Each structure stands twice: as structure tokens, then as C-alpha cells.
Tab-separated table of C-alpha atoms in Angstrom:
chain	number	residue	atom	x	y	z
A	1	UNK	CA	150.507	45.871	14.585
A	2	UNK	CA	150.122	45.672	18.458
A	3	UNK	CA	152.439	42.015	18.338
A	4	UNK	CA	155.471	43.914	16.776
A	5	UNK	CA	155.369	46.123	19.366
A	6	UNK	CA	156.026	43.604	21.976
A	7	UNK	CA	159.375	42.089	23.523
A	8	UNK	CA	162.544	42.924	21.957
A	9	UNK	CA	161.741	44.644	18.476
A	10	UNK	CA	164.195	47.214	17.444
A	11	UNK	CA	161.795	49.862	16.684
A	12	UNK	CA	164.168	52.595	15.492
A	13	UNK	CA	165.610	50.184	13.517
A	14	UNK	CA	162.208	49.650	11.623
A	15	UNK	CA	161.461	53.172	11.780
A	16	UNK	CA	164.773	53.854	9.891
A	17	UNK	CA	164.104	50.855	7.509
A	18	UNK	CA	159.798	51.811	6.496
A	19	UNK	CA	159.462	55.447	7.230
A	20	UNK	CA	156.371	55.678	5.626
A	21	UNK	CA	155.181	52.369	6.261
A	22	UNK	CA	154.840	53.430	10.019
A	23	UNK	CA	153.580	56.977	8.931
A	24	UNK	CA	150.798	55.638	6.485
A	25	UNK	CA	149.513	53.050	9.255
A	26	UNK	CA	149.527	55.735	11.756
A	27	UNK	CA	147.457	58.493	9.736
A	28	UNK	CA	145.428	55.453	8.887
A	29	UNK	CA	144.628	53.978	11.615
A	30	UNK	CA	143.879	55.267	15.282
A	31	UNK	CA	144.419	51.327	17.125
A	32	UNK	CA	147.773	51.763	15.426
A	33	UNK	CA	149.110	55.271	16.869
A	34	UNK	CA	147.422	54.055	20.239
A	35	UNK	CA	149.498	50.524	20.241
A	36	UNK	CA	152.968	52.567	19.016
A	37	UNK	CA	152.345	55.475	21.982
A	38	UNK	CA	151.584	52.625	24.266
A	39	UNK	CA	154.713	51.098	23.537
A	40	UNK	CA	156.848	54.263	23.825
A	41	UNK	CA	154.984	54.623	27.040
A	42	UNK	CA	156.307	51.761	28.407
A	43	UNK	CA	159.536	52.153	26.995
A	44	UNK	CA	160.430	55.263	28.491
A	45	UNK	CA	158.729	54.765	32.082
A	46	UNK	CA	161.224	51.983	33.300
A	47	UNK	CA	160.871	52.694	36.835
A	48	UNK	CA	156.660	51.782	36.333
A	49	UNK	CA	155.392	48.120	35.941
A	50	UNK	CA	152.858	50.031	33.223
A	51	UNK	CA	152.982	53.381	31.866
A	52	UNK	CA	149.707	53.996	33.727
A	53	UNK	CA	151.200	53.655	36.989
A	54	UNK	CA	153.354	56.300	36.221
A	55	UNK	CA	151.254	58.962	34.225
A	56	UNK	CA	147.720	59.428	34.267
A	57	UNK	CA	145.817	57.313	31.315
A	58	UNK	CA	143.728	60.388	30.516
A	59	UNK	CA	147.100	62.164	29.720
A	60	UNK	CA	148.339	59.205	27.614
A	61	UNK	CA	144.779	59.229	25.922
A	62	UNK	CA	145.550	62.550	24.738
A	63	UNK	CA	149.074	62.921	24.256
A	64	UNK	CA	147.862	60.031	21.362
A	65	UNK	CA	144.892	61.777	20.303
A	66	UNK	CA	146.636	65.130	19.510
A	67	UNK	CA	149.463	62.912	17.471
A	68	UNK	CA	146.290	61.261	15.351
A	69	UNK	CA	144.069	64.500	15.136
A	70	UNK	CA	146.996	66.409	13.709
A	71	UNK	CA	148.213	64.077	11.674
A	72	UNK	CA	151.583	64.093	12.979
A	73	UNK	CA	152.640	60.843	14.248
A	74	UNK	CA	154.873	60.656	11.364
A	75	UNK	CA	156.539	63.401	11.112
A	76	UNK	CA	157.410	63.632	14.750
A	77	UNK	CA	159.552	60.425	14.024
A	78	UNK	CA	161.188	61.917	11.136
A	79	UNK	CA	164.487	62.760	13.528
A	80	UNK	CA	164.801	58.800	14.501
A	81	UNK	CA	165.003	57.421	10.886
A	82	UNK	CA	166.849	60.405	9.268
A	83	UNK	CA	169.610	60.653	12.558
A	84	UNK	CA	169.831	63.386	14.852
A	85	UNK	CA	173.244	64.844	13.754
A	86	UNK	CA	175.905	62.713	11.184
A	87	UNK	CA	176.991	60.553	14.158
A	88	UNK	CA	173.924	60.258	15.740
A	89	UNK	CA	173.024	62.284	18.937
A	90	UNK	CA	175.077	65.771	19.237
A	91	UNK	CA	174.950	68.487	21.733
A	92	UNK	CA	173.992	71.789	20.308
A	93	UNK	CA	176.890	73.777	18.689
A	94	UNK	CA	177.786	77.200	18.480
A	95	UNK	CA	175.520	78.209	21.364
A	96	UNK	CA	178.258	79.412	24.378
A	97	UNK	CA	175.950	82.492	24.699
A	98	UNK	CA	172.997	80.616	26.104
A	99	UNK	CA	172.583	79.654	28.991
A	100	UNK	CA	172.193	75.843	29.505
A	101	UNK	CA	170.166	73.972	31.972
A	102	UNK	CA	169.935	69.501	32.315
A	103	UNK	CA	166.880	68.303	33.877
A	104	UNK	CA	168.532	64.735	34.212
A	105	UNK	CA	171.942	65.543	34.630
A	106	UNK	CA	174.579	62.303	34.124
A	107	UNK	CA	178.145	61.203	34.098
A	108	UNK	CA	180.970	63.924	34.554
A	109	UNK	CA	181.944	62.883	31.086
A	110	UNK	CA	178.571	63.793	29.509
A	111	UNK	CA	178.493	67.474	31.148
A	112	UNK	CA	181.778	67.289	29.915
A	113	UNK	CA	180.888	66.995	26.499
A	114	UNK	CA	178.033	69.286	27.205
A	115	UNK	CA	180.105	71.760	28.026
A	116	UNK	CA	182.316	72.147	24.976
A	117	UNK	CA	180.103	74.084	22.479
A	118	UNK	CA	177.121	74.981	25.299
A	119	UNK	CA	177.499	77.714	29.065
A	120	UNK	CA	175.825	74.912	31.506
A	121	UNK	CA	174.662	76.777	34.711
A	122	UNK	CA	172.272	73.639	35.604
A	123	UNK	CA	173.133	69.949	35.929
A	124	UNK	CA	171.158	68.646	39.023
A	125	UNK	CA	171.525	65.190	39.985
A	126	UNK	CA	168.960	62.782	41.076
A	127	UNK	CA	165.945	64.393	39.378
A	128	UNK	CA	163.059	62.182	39.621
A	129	UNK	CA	160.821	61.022	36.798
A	130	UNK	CA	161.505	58.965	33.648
A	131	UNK	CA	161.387	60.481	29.878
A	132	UNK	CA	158.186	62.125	30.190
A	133	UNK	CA	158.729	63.590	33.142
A	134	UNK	CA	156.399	66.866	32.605
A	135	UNK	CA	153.265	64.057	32.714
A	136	UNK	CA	154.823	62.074	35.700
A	137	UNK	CA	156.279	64.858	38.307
A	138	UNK	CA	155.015	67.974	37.203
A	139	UNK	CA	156.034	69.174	40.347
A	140	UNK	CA	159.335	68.291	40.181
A	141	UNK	CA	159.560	69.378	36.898
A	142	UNK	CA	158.521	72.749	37.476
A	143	UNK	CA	160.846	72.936	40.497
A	144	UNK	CA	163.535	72.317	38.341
A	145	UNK	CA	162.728	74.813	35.913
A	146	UNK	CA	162.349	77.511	38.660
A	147	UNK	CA	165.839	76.444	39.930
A	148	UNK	CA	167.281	76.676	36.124
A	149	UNK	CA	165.983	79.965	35.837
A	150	UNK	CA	166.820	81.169	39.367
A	151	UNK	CA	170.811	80.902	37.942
A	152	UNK	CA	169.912	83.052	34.716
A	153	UNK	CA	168.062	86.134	36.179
């Protein structure tokens, strides 16, 4: 399992195509949750040669281990085979009431979009971190959240 989770491997694609497949390995087997996690790891800290350089291995050990102990590798996948919205990826709807904060922030065009169904009161730019940035800034994370919350009081 660890070689298809090397180099160029569409892995939402599979996950769309053998749902199951995935989950049944997963529940199955621990090497296997460890080798897909790993792989997400690296996928989603670009800025880091490994994941390890940017987020403790302890919390990658457990991040993993919670996923196998519970059981729910599988269905914590479920939105990347059945689609997050009919087009794919959708801002929240219906929700001008709330206030909405962006860790990342992005293009004028994607606040723009944002901003159509959602009341955005944060968009910083130039946050630091990669996906998981909780486990790689926490600091800066937390920061961030003061500052959202800061504009709601």
C-alpha cells in the first residue's frame, strides 16, 4: 500500500473510485492508515522537505492513532469521494448573519466569492503555516483566532 502512495497518484481520484476499498484496509490495518496519513502529511506541508520538519512526529503519531483507534479513517474521507457540494467545493450559503473569519486569506476574487452568501470581517494575508497549521504554528494560529474574534466582540 505504501508504493501507491508515492509520486504522482491521484488519490482522490481512487478514493472516489474504491471507497471502501481504502476504508476496509484502513480499519484493517494500522501500517496502512500510517502510510495514507504520511502521505497527506507530506502533501499538505509543501513548504517542508518532510512532514516532520514541519510538525512534530509525536503529533503525526497521534493524529494517526486517534483515526485507527476510532475507527474513522474512513468515514472522515467520505466528503472527498461523495463531493463537497454538486460542483465540487462551495462556500457556505445562507449564512450573512455570521460572522466570517479566513485564516489563509487568497485572491480578491476568492473573498469575492466568499463574500456573496457569507459577512467576512477577517481575511488576513500572509498567514504562515501550511494545511495543518494548528500542529505547525500554533502560535500563529491562535493569534489569528484572537484577531478574528477581536472584530466580533
Amino acid at each position: 500500500m505504501l508504493q501507491w502512495m508515492e509520486g504522482g497518484v491521484d488519490h482522490h481520484a481512487l478514493l472516489r473510485a474504491a471507497p471502501q476499498t481504502f476504508a476496509h484496509g484502513w480499519t484493517d490495518s494500522p501500517i496502512a492508515v500510517l502510510a495514507w496519513m504520511r502521505q497527506k502529511f507530506q502533501e499538505f506541508t509543501p513548504m517542508a522537505r518532510v512532514p516532520e520538519d514541519a510538525i512534530d512526529r509525536d503529533q503525526i503519531l497521534t493524529a494517526t492513532s486517534l483515526y485507527w483507534f476510532t475507527g474513522s479513517t474512513g468515514t472522515s474521507s467520505w466528503p472527498m469521494y461523495e463531493g463537497l457540494g454538486d460542483g465540487g467545493f462551495a462556500w457556505p450559503k445562507g449564512q450573512g448573519k455570521v460572522p466570517t473569519g479566513v485564516y489563509g486569506g487568497g485572491s480578491a476574487l476568492m473573498r469575492k466569492l466568499a463574500a456573496r452568501e457569507n459577512t467576512v470581517v477577517h481575511w488576513p494575508e500572509g498567514n504562515p503555516g501550511n494545511h495543518f497549521v494548528a500542529m505547525e504554528v500554533p502560535e500563529a494560529h491562535v493569534a489569528d483566532i484572537r484577531a478574528f474574534f477581536a472584530k466580533v466582540r
